[in-house]
CSV table of C-alpha atoms in Angstrom, one decimal:
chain,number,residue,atom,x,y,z
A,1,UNK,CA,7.4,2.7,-39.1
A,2,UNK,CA,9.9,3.3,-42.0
A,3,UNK,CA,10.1,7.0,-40.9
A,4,UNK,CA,10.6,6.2,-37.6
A,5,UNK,CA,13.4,4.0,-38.2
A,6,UNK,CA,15.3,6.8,-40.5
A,7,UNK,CA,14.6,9.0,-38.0
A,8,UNK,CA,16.3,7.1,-35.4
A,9,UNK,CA,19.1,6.2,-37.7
A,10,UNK,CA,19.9,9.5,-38.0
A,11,UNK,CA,20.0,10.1,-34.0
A,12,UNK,CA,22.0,7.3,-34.1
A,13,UNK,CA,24.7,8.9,-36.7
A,14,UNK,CA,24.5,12.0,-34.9
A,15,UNK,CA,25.8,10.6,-31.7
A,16,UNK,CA,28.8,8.9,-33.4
A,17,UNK,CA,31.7,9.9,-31.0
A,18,UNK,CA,34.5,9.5,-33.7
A,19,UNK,CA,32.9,12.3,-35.6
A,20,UNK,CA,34.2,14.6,-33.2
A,21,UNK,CA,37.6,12.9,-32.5
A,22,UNK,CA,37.6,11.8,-29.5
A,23,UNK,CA,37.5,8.4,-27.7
A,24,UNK,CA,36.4,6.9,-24.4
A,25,UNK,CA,39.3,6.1,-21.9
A,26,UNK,CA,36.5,5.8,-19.0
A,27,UNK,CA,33.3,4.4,-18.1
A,28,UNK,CA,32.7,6.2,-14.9
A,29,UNK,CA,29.4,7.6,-15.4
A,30,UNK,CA,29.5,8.5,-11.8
A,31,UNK,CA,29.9,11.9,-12.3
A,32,UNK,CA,27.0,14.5,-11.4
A,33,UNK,CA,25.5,11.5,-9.1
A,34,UNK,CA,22.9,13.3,-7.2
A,35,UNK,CA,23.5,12.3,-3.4
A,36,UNK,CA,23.0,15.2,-0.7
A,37,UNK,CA,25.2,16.4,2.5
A,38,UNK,CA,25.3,13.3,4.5
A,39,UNK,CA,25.6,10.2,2.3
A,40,UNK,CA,29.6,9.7,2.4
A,41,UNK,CA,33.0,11.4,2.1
A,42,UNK,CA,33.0,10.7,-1.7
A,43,UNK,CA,29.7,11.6,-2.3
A,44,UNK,CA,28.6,14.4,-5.1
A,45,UNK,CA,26.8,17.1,-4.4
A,46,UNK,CA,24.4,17.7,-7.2
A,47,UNK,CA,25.9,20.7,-8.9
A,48,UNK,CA,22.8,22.6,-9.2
A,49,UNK,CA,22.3,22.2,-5.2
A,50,UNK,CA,25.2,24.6,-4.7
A,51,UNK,CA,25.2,28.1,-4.3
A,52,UNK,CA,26.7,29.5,-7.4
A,53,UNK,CA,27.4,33.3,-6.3
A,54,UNK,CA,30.0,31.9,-3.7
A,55,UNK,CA,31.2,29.3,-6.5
A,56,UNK,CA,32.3,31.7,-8.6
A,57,UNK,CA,33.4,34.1,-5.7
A,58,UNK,CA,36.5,31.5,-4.9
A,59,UNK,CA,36.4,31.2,-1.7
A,60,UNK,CA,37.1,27.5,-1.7
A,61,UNK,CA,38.9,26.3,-4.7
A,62,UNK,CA,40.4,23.0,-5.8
A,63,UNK,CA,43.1,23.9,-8.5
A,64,UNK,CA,44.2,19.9,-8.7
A,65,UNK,CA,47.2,20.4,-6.9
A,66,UNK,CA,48.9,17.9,-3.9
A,67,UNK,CA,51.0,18.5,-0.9
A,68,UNK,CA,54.4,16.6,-0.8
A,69,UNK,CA,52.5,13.7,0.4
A,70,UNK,CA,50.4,13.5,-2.6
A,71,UNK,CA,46.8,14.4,-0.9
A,72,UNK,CA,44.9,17.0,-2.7
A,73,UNK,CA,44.8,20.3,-1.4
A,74,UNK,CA,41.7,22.5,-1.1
A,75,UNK,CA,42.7,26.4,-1.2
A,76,UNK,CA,41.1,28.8,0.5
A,77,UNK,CA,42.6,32.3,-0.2
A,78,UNK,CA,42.2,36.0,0.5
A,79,UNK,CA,39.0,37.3,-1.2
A,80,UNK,CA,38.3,40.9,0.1
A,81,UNK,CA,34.8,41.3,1.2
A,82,UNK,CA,33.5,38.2,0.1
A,83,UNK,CA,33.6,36.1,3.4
A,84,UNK,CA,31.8,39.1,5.6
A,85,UNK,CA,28.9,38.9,3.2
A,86,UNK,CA,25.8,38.5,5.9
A,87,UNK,CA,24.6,36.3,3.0
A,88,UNK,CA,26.8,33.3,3.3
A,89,UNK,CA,26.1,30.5,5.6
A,90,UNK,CA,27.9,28.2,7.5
A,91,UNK,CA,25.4,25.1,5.4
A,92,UNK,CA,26.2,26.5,2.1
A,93,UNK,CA,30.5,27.0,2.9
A,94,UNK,CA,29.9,23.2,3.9
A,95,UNK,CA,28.2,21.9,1.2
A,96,UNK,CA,30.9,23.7,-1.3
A,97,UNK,CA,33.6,22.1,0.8
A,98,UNK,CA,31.8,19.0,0.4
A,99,UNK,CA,31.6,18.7,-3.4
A,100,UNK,CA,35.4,19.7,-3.4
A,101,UNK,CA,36.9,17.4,-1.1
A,102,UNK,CA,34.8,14.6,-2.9
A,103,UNK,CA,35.8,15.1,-6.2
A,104,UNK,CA,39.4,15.1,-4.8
A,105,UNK,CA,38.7,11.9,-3.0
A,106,UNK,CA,37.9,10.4,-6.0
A,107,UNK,CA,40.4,11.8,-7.8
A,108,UNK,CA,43.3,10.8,-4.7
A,109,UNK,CA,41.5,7.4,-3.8
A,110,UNK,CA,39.7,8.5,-0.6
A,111,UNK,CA,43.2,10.3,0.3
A,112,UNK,CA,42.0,12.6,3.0
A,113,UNK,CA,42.5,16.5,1.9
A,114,UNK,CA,44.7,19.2,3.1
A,115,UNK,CA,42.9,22.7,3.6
A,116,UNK,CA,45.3,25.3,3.0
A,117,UNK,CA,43.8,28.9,4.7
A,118,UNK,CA,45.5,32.3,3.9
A,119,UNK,CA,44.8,34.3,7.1
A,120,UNK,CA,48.4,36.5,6.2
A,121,UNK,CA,45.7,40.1,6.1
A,122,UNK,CA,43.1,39.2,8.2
A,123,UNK,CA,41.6,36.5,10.6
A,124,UNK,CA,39.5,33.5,9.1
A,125,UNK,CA,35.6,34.1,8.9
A,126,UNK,CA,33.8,32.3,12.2
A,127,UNK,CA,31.3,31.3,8.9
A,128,UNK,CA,34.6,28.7,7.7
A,129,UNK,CA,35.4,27.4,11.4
A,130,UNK,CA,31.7,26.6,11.7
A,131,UNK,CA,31.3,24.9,8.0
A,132,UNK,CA,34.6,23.0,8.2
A,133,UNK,CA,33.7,21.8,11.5
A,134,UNK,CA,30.1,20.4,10.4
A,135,UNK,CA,32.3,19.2,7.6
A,136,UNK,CA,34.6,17.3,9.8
A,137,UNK,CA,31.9,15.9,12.3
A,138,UNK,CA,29.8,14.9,9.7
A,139,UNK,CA,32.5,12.4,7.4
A,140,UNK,CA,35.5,12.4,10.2
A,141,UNK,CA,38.5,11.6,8.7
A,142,UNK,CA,37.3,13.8,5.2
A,143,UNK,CA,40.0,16.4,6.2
A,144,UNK,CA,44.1,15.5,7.0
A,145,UNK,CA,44.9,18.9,7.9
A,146,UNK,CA,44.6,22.9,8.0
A,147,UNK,CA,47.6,24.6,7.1
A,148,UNK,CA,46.7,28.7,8.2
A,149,UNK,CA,49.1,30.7,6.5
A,150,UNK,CA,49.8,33.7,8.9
A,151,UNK,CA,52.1,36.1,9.8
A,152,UNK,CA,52.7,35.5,12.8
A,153,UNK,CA,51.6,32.8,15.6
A,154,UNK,CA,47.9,33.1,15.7
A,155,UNK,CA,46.8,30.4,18.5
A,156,UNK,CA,43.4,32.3,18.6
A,157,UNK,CA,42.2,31.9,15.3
A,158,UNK,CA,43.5,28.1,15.6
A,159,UNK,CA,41.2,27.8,18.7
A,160,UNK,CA,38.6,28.5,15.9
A,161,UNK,CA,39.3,25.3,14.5
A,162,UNK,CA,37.8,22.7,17.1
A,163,UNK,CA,37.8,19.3,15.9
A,164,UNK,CA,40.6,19.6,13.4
A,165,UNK,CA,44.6,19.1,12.8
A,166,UNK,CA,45.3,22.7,12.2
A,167,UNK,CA,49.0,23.6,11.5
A,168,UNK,CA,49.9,27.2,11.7
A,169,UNK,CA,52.6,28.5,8.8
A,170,UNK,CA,54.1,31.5,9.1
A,171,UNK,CA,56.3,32.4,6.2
A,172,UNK,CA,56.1,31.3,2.4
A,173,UNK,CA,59.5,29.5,3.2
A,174,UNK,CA,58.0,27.7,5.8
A,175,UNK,CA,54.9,26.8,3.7
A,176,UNK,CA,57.0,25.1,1.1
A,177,UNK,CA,57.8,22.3,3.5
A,178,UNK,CA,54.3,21.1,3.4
A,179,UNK,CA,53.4,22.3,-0.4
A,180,UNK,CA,56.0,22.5,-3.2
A,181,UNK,CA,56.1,25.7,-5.0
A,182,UNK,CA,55.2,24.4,-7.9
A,183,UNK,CA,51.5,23.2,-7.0
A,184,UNK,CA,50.4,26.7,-5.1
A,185,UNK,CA,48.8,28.7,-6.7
A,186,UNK,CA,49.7,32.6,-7.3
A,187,UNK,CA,47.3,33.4,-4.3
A,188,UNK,CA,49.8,31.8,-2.4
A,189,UNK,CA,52.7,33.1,-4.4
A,190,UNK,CA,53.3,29.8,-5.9
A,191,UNK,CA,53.4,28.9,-10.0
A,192,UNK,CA,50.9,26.2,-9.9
A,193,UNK,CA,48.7,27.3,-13.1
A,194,UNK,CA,45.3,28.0,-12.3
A,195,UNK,CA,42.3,30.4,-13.3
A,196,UNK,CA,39.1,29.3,-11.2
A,197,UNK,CA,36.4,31.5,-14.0
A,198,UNK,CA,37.5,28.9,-16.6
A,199,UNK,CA,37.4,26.0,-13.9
A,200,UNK,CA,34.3,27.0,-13.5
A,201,UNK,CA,33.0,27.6,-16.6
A,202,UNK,CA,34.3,24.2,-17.9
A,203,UNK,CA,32.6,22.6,-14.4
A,204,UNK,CA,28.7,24.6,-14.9
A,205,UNK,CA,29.0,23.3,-19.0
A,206,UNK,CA,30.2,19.7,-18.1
A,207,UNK,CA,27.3,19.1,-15.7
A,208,UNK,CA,24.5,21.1,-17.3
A,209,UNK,CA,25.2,18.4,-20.5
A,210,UNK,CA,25.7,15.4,-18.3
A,211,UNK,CA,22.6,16.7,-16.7
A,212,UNK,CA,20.5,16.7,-20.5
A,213,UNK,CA,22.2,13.0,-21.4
A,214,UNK,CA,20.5,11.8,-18.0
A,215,UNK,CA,17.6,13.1,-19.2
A,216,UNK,CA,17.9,11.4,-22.1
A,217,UNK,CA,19.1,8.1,-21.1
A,218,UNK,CA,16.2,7.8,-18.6
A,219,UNK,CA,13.6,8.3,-21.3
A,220,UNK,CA,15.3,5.7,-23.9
A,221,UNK,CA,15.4,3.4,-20.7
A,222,UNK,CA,11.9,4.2,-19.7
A,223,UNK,CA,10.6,3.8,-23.4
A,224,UNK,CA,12.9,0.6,-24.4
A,225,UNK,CA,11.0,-1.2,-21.1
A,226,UNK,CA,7.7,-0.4,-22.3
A,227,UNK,CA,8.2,-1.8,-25.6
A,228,UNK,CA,9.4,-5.1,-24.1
A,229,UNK,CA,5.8,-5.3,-22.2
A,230,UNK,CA,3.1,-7.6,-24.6
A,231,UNK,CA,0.8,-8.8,-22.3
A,232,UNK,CA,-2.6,-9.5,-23.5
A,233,UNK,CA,-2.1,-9.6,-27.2
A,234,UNK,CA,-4.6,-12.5,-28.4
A,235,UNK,CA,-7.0,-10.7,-30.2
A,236,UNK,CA,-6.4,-8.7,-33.8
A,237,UNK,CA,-7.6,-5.7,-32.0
A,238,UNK,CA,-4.8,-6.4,-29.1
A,239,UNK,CA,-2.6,-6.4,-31.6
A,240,UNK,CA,-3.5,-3.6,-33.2
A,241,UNK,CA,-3.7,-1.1,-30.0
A,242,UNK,CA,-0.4,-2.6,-29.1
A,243,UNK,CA,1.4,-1.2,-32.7
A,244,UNK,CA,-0.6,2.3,-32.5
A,245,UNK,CA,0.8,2.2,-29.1
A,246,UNK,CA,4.6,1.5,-30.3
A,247,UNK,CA,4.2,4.1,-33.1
A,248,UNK,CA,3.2,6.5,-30.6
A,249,UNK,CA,6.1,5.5,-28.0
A,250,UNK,CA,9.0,6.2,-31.0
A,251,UNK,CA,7.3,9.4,-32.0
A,252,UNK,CA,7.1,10.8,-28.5
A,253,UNK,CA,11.1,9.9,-28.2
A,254,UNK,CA,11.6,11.5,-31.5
A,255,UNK,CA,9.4,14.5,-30.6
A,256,UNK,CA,11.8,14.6,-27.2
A,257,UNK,CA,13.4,18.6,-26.5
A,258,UNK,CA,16.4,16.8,-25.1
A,259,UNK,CA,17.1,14.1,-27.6
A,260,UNK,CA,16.3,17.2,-30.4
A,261,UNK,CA,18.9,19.2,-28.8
A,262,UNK,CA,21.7,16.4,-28.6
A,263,UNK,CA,21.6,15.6,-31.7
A,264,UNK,CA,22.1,18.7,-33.1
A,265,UNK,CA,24.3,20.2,-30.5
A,266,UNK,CA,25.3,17.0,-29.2
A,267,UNK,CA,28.7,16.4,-30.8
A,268,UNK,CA,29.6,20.2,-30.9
A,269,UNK,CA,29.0,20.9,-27.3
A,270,UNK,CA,31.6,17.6,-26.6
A,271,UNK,CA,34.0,19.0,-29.0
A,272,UNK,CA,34.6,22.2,-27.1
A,273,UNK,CA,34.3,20.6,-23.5
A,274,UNK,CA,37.4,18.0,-25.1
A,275,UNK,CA,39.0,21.0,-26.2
A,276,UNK,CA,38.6,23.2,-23.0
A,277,UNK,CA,39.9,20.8,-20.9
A,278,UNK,CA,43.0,20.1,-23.1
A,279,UNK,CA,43.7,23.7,-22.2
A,280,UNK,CA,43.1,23.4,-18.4
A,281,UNK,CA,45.0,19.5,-18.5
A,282,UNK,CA,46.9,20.8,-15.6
A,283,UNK,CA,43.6,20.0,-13.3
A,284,UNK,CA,43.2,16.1,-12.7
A,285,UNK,CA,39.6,16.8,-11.5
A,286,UNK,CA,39.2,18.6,-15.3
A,287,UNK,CA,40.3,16.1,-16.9
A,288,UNK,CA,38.6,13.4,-14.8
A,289,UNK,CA,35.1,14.9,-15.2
A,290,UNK,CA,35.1,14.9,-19.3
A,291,UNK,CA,36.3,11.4,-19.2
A,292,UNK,CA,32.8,10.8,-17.1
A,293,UNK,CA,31.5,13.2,-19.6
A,294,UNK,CA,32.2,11.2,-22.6
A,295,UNK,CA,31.3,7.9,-20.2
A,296,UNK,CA,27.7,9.2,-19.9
A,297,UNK,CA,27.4,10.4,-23.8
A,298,UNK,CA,28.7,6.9,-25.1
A,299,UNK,CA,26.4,5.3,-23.0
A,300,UNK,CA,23.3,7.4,-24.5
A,301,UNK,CA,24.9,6.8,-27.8
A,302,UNK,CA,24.5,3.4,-26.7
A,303,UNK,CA,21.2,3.0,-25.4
A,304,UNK,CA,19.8,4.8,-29.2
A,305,UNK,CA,21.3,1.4,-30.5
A,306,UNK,CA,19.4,-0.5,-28.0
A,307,UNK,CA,16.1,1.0,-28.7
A,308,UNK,CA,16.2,1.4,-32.7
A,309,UNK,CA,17.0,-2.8,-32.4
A,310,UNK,CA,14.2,-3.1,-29.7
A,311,UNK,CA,11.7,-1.2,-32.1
A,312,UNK,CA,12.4,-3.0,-35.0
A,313,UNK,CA,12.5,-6.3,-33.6
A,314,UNK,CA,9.7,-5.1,-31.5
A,315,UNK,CA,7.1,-4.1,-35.1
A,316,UNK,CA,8.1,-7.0,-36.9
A,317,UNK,CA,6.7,-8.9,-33.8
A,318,UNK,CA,4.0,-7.5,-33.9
A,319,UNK,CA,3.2,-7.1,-37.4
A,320,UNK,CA,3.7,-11.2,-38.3
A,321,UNK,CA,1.7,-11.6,-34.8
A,322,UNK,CA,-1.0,-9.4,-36.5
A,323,UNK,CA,-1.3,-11.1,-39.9
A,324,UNK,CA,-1.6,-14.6,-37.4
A,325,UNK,CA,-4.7,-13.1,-35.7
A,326,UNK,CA,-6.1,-11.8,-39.2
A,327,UNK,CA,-6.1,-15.5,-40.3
A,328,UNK,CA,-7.3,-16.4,-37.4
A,329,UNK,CA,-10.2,-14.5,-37.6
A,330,UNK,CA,-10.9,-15.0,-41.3
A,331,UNK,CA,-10.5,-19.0,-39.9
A,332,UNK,CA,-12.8,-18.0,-37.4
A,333,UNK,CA,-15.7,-16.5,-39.9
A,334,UNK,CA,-15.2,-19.6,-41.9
A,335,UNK,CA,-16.0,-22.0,-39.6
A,336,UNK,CA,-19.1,-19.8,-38.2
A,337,UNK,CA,-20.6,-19.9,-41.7
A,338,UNK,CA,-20.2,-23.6,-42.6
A,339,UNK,CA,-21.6,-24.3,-38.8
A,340,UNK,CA,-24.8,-21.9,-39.6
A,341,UNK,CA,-24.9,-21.6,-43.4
A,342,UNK,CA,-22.8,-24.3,-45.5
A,343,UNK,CA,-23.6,-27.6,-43.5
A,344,UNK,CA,-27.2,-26.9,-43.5
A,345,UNK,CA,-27.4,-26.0,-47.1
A,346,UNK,CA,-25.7,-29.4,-48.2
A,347,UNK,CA,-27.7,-31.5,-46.2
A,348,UNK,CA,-31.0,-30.0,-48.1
A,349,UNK,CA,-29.1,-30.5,-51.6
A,350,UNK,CA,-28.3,-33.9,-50.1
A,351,UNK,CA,-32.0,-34.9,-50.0
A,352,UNK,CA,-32.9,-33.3,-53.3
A,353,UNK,CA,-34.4,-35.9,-55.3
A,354,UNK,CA,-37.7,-36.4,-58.0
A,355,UNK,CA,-38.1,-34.6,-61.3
A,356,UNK,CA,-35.5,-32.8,-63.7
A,357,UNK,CA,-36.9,-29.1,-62.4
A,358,UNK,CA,-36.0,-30.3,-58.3
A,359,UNK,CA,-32.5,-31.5,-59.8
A,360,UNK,CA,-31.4,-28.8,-61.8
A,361,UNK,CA,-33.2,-26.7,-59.1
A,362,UNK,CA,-30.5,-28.3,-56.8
A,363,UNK,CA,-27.6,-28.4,-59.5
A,364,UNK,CA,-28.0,-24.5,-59.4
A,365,UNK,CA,-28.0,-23.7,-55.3
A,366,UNK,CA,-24.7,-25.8,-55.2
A,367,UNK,CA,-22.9,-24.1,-57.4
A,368,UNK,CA,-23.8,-20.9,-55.8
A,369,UNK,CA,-22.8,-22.7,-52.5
A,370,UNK,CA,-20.0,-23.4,-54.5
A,371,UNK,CA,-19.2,-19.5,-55.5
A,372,UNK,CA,-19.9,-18.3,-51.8
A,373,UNK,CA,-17.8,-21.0,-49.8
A,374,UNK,CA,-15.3,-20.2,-52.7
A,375,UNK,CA,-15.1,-16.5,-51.4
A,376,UNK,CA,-15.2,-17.1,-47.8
A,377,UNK,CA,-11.8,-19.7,-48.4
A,378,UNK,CA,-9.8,-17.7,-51.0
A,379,UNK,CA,-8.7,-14.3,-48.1
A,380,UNK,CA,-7.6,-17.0,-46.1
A,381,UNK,CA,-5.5,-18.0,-48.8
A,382,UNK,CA,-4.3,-15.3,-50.0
């Protein structure tokens, strides 16, 4: 149990937060929440049910900009070939849109989002009509409005749109009265700062380690409730099954891949996501989702405390409990030998009487009596 409890304590020093200088300012651990299409407006979509060839593609993007009314804007820009891809589908555009707009939601406080489409080269994809329309019929109210960026008046491609408030711009000039130049992006010839492979490589990292503290958390969870279950512990060999069985509960937490991993990559791998997103600080939704990060980690960190206190409260439980039943059971043998042996042996010295040979025959069975009732009494002493 010793090595268990260093063991622990140095998962527990491993996890120390400060040692890699930063501090909580959150505890939303809602981030990475795995709730599908359909639940709610706000609702994440796991990040490994997306499709990550049209993540990375930027199609869709959400740079952490607003529109002069302060609701977060989704862009959707130019990107050659990528929408005429026979690949694509209208489910996966929509379930994209869907993890955008809700971490903007949460981000704006439900504010519904503007969707700003650059249609200046060529017409929309029917594949985006079609997604932001299952979009919009699933969680009405999800999207304020559609700002299409064309050259010229395009009512056909609005017709596209059924279902939705779409606004058609026509000039960069014109654009600017919705969007301040400063929160576009360059796709849209603004100076809002913006590169979507690091937004996306700070967003795959951030949720493949919330993903391993989950993992994590749940089996500390799973493992402190077990240790807090003693039913049926009135025999020594109750006992005993029951601190075999604790022993074996630690060492398969110790022996854990993921528990391993954090703690010796733990504090490194939240010491460049803090530093990446000091970089992309621009982005509300980046700096949002390591302040969840770091919620998630300092409740693990938290939960080690919990179960190296549980354990050790636990064995000493269990190890005064099992010194009780070994006295018990010594009490036990005791009793069962003055019952069958002892009581039966004084009552024949008892009616020992006649000539010097019967007494000092009798003098001598007592004191080995004596000697044996001596060493059935002196363990339970001891």
């Amino acid at each position: 149990s010793s090595q268990t409890e260093v063991a622990f304590g140095e998962l527990s020093r491993s996890l120390n937060v400060d040692a890699v200088g930063v501090t909580s300012s959150s505890t939303d651990t809602s981030i990475n929440e795995p709730l599908v299409l359909g639940s709610s407006p706000s609702a994440s979509v796991p990040w490994d049910l997306l499709n990550s060839e049209l993540l990375t593609s930027g199609i869709a993007r959400l740079p952490g900009s607003v529109d002069k009314l302060g609701r977060p804007v989704v862009e959707i820009p130019q990107n050659g070939g990528v929408w005429q891809d026979p690949g694509i589908s209208a489910k996966e555009v929509a379930r994209l849109l869907l993890c955008l707009c809700s971490m903007a939601r949460k981000r704006s406080h439900d504010q519904a989002v503007v969707i700003l489409v650059d249609a200046r080269k060529e017409a929309p994809s029917l594949t985006l009509p079609a997604a932001l329309g299952s979009l919009q019929k699933t969680f009405p109210g999800a999207i304020q409005v559609l700002l299409l960026v064309a050259e010229k008046e395009a009512a056909s491609q609005v017709e596209k749109f059924l279902g939705l408030q779409v606004e058609t711009v026509t000039s960069p000039k014109a654009l600017t009265r919705h969007v301040d130049n400063s929160q576009l992006t360059q796709a849209f010839d603004g100076h809002f700062p913006y590169n979507h492979r690091e937004w996306v490589q700070f967003f795959q990292k951030a949720h493949h380690f919330v993903g391993g503290l989950k993992k994590a958390s749940e089996l500390l969870r799973t493992t402190t409730q077990e240790l807090e279950k003693e039913e049926g512990l009135e025999t020594l060999q109750a006992v005993e099954r029951q601190v075999n069985r604790h022993q074996q509960l630690m060492q398969d937490v110790l022996r854990d891949a993921q528990l391993v991993s954090l703690q010796r990559e733990g504090g490194a791998t939240l010491a460049r996501l803090r530093k990446e997103a000091t970089r992309l600080g621009f982005t509300p939704d980046v700096r949002r989702s390591f302040e969840s990060t770091l919620a998630v980690y300092n409740l693990v960190e938290e939960e080690v405390h919990t179960l190296v206190t549980k354990s050790n409260g636990c064995l000493e439980h269990l190890e005064f409990l099992k010194k009780i039943r070994e006295l018990e059971e010594e009490f036990h043998q005791v009793t069962l030998w003055i019952d069958e042996e002892g009581e039966p042996e004084l009552s024949m010295m008892g009616l020992a009487e006649g000539s010097l040979e019967k007494t000092e025959e009798s003098y001598r069975r007592f004191k080995d009596f004596f000697k044996e009732a001596t060493g059935f009494s002196s363990p339970a002493q001891n």
